[in-house]
mmCIF file of C-alpha atoms in Angstrom:
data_model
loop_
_atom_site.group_PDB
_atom_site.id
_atom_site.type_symbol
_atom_site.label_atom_id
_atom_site.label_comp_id
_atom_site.label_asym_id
_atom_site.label_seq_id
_atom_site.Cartn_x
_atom_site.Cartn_y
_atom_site.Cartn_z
ATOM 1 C CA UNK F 1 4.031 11.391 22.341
ATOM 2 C CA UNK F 2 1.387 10.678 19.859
ATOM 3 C CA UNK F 3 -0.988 7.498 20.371
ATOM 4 C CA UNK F 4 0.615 4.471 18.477
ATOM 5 C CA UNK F 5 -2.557 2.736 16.946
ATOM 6 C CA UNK F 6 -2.477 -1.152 14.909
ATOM 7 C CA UNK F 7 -3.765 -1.318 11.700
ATOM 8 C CA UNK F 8 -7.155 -2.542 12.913
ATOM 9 C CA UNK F 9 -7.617 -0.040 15.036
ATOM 10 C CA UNK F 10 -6.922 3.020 12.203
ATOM 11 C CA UNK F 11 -10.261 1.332 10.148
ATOM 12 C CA UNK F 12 -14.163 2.427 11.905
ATOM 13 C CA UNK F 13 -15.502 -0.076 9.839
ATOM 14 C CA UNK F 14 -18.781 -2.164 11.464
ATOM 15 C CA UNK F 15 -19.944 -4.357 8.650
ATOM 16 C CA UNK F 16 -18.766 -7.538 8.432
ATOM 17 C CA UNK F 17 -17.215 -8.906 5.506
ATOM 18 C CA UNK F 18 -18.742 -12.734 5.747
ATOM 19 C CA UNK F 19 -22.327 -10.576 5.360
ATOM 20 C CA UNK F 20 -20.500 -8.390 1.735
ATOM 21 C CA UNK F 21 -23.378 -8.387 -1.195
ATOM 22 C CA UNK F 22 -22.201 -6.842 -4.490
ATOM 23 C CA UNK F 23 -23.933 -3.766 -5.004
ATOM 24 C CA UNK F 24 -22.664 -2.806 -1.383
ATOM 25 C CA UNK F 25 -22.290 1.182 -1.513
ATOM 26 C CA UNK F 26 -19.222 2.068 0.220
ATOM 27 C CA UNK F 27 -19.748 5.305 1.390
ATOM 28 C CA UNK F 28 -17.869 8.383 0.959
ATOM 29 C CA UNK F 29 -14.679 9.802 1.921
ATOM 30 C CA UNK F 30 -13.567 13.333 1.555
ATOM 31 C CA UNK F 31 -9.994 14.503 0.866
ATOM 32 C CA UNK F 32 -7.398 16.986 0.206
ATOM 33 C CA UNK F 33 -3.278 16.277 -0.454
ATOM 34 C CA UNK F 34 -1.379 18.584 1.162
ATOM 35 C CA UNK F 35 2.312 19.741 0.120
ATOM 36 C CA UNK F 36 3.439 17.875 3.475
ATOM 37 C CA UNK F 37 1.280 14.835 2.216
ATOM 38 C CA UNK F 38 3.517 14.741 -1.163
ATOM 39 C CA UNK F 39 6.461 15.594 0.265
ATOM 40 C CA UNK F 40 6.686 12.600 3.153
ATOM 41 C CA UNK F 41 5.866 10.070 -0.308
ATOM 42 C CA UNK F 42 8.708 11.607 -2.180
ATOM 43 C CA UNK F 43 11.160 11.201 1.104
ATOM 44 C CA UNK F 44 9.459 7.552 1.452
ATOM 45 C CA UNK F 45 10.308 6.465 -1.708
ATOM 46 C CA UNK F 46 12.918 8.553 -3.244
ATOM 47 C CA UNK F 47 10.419 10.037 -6.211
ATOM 48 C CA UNK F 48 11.304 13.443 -6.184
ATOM 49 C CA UNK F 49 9.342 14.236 -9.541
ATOM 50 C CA UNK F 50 9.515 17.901 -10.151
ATOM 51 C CA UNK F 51 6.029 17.867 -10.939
ATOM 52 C CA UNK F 52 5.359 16.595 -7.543
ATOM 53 C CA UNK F 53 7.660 19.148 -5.658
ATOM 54 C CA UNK F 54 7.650 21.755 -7.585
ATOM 55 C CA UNK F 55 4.997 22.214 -10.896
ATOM 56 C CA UNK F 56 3.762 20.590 -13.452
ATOM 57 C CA UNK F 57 2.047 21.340 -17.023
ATOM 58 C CA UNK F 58 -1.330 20.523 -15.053
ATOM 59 C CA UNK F 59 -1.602 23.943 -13.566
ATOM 60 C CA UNK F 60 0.445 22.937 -10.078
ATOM 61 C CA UNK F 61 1.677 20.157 -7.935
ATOM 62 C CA UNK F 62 0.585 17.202 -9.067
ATOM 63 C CA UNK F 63 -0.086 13.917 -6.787
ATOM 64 C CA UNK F 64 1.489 10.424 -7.813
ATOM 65 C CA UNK F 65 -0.240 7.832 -9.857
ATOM 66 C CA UNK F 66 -0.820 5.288 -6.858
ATOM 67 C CA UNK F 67 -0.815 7.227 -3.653
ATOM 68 C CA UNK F 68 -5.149 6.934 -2.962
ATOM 69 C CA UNK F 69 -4.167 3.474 -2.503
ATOM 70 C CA UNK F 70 -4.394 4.255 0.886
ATOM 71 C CA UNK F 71 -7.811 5.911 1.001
ATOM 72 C CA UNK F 72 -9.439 3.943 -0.795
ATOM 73 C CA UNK F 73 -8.640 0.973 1.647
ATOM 74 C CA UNK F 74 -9.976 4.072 4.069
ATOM 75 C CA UNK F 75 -13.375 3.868 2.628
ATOM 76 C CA UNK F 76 -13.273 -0.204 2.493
ATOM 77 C CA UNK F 77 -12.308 -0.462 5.950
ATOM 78 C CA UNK F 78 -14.379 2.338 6.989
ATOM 79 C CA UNK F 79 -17.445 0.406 5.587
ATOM 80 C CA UNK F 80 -16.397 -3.197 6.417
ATOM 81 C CA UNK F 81 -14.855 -4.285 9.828
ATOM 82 C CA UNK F 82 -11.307 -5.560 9.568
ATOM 83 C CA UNK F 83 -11.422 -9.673 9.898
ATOM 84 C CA UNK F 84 -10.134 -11.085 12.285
ATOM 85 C CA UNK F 85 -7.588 -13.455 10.109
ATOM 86 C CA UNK F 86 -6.238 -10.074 8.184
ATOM 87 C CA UNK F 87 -6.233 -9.229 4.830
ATOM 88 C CA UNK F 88 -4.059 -8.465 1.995
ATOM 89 C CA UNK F 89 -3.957 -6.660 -0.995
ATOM 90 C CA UNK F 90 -4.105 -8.436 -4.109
ATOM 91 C CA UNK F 91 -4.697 -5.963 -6.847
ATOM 92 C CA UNK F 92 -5.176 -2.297 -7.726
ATOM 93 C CA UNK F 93 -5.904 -0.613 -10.626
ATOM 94 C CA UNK F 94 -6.460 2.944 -11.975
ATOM 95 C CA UNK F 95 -7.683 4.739 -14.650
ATOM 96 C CA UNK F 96 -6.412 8.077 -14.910
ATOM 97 C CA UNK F 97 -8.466 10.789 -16.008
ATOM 98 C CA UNK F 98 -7.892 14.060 -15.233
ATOM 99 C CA UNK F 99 -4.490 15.027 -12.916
ATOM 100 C CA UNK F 100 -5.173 15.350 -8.848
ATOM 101 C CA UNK F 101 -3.304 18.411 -7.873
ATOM 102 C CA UNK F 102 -2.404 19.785 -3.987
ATOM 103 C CA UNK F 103 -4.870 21.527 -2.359
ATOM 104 C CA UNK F 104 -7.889 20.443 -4.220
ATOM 105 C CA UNK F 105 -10.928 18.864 -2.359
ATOM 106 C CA UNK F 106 -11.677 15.280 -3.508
ATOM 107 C CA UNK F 107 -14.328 13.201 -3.064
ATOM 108 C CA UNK F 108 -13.955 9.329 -3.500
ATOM 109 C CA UNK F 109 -17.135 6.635 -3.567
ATOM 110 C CA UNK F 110 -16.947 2.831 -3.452
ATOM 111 C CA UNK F 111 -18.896 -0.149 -4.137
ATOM 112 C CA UNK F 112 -18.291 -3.512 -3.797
ATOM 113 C CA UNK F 113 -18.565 -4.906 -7.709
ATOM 114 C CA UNK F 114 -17.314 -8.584 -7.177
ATOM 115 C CA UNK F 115 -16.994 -11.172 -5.005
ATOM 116 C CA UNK F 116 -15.194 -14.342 -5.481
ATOM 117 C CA UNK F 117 -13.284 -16.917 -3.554
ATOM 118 C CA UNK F 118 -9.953 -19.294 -4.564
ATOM 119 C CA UNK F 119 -7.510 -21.345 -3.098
ATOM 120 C CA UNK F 120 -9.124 -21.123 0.521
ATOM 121 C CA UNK F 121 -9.447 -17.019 0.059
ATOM 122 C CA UNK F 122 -12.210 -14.493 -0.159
ATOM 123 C CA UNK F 123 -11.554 -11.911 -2.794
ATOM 124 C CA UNK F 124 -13.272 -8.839 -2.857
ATOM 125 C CA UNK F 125 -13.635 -6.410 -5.350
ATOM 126 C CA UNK F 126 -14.407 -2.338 -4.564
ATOM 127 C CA UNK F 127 -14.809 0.083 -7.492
ATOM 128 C CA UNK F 128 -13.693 3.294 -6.462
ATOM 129 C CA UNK F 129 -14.665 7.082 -8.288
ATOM 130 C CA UNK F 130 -12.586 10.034 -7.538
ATOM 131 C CA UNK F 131 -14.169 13.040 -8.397
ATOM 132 C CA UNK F 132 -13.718 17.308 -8.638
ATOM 133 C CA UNK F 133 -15.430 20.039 -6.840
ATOM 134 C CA UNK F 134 -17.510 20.329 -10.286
ATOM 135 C CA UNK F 135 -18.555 16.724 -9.647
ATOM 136 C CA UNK F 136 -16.260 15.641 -12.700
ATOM 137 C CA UNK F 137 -14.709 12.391 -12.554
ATOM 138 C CA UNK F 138 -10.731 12.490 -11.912
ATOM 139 C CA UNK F 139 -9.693 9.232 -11.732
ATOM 140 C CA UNK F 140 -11.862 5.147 -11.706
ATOM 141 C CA UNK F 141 -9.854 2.809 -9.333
ATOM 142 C CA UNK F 142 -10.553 -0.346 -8.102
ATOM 143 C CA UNK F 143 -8.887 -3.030 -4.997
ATOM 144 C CA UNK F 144 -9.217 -5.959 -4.473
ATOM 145 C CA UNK F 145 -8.846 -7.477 -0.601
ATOM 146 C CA UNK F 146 -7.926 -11.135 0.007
ATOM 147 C CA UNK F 147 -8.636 -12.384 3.293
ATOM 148 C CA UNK F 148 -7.559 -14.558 5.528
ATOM 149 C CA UNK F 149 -3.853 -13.624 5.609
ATOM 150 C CA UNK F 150 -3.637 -17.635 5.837
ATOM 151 C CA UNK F 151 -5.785 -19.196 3.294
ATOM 152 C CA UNK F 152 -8.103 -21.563 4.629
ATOM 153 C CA UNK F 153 -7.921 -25.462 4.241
ATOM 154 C CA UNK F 154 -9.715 -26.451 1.359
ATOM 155 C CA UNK F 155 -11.381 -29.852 0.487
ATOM 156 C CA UNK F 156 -9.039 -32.742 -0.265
ATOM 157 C CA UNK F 157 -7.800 -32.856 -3.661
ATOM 158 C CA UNK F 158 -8.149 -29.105 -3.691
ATOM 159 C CA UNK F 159 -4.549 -27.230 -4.318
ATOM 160 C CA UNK F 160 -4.049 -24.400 -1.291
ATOM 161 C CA UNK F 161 -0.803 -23.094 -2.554
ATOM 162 C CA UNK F 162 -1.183 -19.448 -1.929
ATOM 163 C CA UNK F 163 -1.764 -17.540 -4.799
ATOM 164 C CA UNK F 164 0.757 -14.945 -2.763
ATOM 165 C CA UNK F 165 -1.052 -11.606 -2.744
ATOM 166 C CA UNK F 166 1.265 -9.308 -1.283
ATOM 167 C CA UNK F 167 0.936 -7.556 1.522
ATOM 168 C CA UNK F 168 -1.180 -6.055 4.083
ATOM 169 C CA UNK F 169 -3.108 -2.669 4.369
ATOM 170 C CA UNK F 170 -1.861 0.125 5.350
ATOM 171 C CA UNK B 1 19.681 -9.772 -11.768
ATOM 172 C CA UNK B 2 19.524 -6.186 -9.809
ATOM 173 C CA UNK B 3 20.414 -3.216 -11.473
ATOM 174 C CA UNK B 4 22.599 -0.384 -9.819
ATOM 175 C CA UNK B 5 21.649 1.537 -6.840
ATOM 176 C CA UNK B 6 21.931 5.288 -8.400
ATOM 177 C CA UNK B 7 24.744 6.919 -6.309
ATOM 178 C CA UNK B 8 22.344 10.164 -5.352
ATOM 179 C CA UNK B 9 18.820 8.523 -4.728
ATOM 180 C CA UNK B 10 17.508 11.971 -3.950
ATOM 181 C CA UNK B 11 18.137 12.654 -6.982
ATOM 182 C CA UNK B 12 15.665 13.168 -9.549
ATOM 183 C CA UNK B 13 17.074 11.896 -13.273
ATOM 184 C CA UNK B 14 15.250 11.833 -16.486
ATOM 185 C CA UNK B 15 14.988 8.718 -17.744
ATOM 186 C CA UNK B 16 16.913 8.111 -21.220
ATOM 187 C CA UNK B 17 14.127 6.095 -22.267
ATOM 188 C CA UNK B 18 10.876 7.947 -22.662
ATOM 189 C CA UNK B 19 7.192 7.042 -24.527
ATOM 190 C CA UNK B 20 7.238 8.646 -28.459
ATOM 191 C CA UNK B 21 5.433 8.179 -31.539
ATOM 192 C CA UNK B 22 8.797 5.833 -32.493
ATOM 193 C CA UNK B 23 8.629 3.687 -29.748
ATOM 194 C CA UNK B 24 8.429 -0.335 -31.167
ATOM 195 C CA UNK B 25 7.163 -3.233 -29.119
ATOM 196 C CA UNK B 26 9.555 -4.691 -27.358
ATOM 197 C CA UNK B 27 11.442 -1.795 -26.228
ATOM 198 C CA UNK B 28 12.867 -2.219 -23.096
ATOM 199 C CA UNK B 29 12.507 1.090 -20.137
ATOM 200 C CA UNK B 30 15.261 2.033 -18.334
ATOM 201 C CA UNK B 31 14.717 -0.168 -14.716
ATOM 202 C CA UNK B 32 14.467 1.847 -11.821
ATOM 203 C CA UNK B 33 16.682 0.130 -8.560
ATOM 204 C CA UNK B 34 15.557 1.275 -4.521
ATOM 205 C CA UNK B 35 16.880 -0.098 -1.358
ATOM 206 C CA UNK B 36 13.901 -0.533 0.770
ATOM 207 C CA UNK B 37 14.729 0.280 4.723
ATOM 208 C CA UNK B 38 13.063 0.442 7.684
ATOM 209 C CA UNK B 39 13.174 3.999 7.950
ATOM 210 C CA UNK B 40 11.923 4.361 4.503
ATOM 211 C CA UNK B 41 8.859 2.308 5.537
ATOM 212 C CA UNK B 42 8.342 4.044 8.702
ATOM 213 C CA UNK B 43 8.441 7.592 6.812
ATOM 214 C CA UNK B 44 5.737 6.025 4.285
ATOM 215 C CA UNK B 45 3.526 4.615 6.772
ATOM 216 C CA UNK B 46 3.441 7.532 9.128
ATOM 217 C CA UNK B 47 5.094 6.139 12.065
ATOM 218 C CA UNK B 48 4.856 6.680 15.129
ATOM 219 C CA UNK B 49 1.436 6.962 14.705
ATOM 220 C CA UNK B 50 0.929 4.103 12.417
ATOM 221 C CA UNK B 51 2.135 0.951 14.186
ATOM 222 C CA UNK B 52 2.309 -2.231 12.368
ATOM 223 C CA UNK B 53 4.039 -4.699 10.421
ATOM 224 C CA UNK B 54 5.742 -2.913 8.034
ATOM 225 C CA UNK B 55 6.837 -0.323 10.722
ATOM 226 C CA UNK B 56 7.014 -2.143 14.446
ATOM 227 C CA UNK B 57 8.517 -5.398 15.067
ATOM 228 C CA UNK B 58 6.630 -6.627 17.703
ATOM 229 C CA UNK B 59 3.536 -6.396 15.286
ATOM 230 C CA UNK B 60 5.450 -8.440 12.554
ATOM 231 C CA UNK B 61 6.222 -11.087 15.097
ATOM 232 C CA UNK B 62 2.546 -11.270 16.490
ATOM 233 C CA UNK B 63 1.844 -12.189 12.790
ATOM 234 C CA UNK B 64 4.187 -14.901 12.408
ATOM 235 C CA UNK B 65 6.747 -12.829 10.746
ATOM 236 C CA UNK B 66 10.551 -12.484 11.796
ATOM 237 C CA UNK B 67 11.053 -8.351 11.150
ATOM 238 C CA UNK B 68 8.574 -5.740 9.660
ATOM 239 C CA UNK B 69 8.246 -6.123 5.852
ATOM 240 C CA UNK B 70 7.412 -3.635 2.744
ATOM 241 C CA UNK B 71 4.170 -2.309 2.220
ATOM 242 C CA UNK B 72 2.435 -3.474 -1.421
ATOM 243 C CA UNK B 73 1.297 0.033 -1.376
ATOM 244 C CA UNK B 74 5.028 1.685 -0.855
ATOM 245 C CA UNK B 75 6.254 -0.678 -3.711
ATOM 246 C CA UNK B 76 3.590 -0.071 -6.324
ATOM 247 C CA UNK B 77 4.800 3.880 -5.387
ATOM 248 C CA UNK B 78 7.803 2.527 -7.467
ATOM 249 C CA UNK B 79 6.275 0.891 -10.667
ATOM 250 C CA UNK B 80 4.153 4.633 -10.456
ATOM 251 C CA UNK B 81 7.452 6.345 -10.539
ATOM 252 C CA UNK B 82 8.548 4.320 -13.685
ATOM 253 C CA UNK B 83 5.177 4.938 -15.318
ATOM 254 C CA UNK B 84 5.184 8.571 -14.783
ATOM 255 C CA UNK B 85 8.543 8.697 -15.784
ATOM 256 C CA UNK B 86 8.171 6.728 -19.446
ATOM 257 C CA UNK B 87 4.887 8.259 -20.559
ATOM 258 C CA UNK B 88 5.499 11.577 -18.930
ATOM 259 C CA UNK B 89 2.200 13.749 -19.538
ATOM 260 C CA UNK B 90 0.709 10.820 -21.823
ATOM 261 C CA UNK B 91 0.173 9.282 -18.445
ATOM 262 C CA UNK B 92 -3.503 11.217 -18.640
ATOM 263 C CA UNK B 93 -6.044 8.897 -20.493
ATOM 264 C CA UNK B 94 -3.848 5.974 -19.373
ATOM 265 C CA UNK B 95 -4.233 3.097 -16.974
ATOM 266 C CA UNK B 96 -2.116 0.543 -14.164
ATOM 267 C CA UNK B 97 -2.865 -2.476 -13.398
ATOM 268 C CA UNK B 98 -1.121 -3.834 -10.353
ATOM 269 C CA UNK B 99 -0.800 -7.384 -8.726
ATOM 270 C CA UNK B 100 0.653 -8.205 -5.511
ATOM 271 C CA UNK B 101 2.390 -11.425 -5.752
ATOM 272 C CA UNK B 102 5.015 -11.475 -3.155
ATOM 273 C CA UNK B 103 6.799 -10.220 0.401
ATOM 274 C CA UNK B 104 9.021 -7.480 0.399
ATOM 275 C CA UNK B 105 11.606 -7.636 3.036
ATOM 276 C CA UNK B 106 13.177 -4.565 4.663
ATOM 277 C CA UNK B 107 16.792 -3.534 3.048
ATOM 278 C CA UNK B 108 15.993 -5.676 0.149
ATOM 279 C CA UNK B 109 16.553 -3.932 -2.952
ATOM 280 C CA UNK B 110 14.104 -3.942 -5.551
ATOM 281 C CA UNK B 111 14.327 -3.637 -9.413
ATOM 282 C CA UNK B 112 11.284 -2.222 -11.438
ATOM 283 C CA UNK B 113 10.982 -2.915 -14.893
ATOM 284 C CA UNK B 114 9.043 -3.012 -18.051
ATOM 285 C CA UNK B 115 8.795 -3.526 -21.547
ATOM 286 C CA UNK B 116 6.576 -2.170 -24.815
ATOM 287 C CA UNK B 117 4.286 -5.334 -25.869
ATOM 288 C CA UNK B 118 1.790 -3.676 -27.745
ATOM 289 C CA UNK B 119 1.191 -0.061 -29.619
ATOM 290 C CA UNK B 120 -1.740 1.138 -31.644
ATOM 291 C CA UNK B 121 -3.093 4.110 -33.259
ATOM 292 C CA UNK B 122 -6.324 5.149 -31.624
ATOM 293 C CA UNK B 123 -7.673 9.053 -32.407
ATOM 294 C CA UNK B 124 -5.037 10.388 -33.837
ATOM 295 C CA UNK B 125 -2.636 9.359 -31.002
ATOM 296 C CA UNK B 126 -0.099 6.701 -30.486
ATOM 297 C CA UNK B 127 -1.656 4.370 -27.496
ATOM 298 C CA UNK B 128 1.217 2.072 -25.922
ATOM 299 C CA UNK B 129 0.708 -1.076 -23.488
ATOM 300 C CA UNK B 130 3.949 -1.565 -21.017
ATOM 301 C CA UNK B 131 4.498 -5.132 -18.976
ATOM 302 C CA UNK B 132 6.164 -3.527 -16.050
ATOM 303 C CA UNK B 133 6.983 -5.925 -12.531
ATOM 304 C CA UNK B 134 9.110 -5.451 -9.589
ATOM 305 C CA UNK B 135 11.900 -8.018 -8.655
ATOM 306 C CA UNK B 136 13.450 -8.239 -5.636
ATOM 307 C CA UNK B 137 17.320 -9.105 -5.240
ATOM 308 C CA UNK B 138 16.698 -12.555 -5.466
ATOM 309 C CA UNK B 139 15.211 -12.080 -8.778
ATOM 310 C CA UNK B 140 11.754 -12.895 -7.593
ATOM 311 C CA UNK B 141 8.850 -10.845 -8.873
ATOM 312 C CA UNK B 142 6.696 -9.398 -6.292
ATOM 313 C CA UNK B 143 4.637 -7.273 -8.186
ATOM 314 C CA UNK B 144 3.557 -7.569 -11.521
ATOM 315 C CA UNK B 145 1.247 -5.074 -13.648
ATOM 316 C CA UNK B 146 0.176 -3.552 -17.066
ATOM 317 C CA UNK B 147 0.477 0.009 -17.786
ATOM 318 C CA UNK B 148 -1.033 2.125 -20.856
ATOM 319 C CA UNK B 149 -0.358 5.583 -21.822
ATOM 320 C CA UNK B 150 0.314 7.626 -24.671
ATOM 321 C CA UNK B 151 2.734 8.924 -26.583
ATOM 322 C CA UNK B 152 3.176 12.787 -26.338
#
């Protein structure tokens, strides 16, 4: 039976988040979709695009507009340990460039752009860059983490409704 | 208000509704309806491997929560399948903008919509900005986002 791991235990991250600059470089993480990979999203959310599963006018399988927002909360959490109050997502945006296709190598960098806090929450902000084997750039993403899952108390007078970012990593 | 389940969700449709050089602001897309299970999450988060709150329920409950709930990730997959399937290959050059706003709940059913607000001419090409959100069968929006693309 395979090991059955949390969520904090799936990130390697060491840095803590209370000691995030902007400017902080990320790292890099190294990547290629497989057919299985596609297939398991299409079954998990009943997309079955043809030009996921079977070809597209891109020259192959392509890969679905949101699925590296998974990885890149790879490289966050592989950079920054996960807190100990959790964290959520709050935002995620892409930029599509070029088409990522099955069986290509990827390589995706971060860096921490912004950093700003509101109604007893930490935001942070991580611009991501996905790019080819020829070093061209396939797609600009960025994510921004809230933590804690519970926002702090804030100083009297101070509203702490919860802005309600959704939900947590995967 | 929740729109119909399809009757084959395997099923791949084109949607009747699709980015052109005649689309007008204001133009509605054709909402996209999923029912959101366990199993569904499971399959997306790779469990058994992956065990947490959107897959186990002791993890939910050691976070305060009653039952696993829905991945933001797994339900932005869904406002992805509605922008792929409006702009089609105008999706290159193009852009989403997602925010998380609110809890999805397993074997809720969720709605994704959208609609034109804005369309310019920028090199030749027709550029279109879509509102699109998610709602869940309460009628609550849980995500909420901006989409560009082109019109092929």
């Amino acid at each position: 039976m395979s090991e059955r791991k949390t969520a904090e235990q799936l990130y390697t991250g060491t840095h803590a988040l209370s000691d995030a600059q902007v400017g902080d470089k990320l790292g890099s993480l190294d990547f290629v979709i497989s057919a299985e990979q596609v297939e398991r999203n299409a079954w998990a959310n009943d997309d079955y695009n043809p030009w996921y599963m079977d070809d597209s006018p891109f020259g192959g399988r392509i890969i679905s507009p949101v699925y590296l927002s998974s990885f890149d909360a790879r490289l966050f959490y592989g950079y920054y340990s996960y807190p100990p109050g959790g964290s959520l997502f709050a935002k995620q945006e892409f930029d599509y460039l070029v088409p990522l296709r099955i069986g290509v190598p990827y390589t995706m960098t971060g860096t921490l752009i912004d950093i700003y806090r509101r109604r007893g929450r930490t935001f942070f902000v991580a611009g991501m860059s996905v790019t080819d084997p020829d070093g061209t750039e396939v797609m600009r993403m960025s994510k921004t983490v809230a933590t804690p899952v519970r926002p702090a108390a804030e100083p009297s007078g101070t509203p702490n409704a919860a802005p309600t970012p959704g939900q947590e990593q995967r | 208000m929740t729109a119909d389940l399809p009757t084959d969700p395997t099923a791949f449709r084109e949607p009747a509704i699709k980015a052109s050089r005649d689309t007008q602001v204001g133009q509605e897309l054709e909402p996209i309806t999923k029912l959101v299970t366990l199993d569904k999450s499971r399959i997306y988060q790779g469990w058994p491997a992956a065990r947490n709150r959107h897959t186990d329920y002791a993890a939910a409950q050691a976070t305060g929560l009653r039952e696993p709930n829905i991945n933001g990730g797994q339900t932005a997959e869904y406002l992805g399948e509605l922008f792929m399937k409006f702009f089609g290959a105008g999706f290159v050059g193009g852009s989403l903008s997602i925010k998380f706003i609110g809890f999805v709940a397993i074997d809720d059913v969720v709605t994704v919509r959208g609609v034109v607000t804005d369309k310019a001419v920028a090199d030749g090409r027709v550029k279109l900005t879509v509102d699109m959100w998610a709602e869940n069968s309460g009628g609550t929006k849980v995500l909420a986002g901006t989409a560009t693309g082109y019109a092929e």
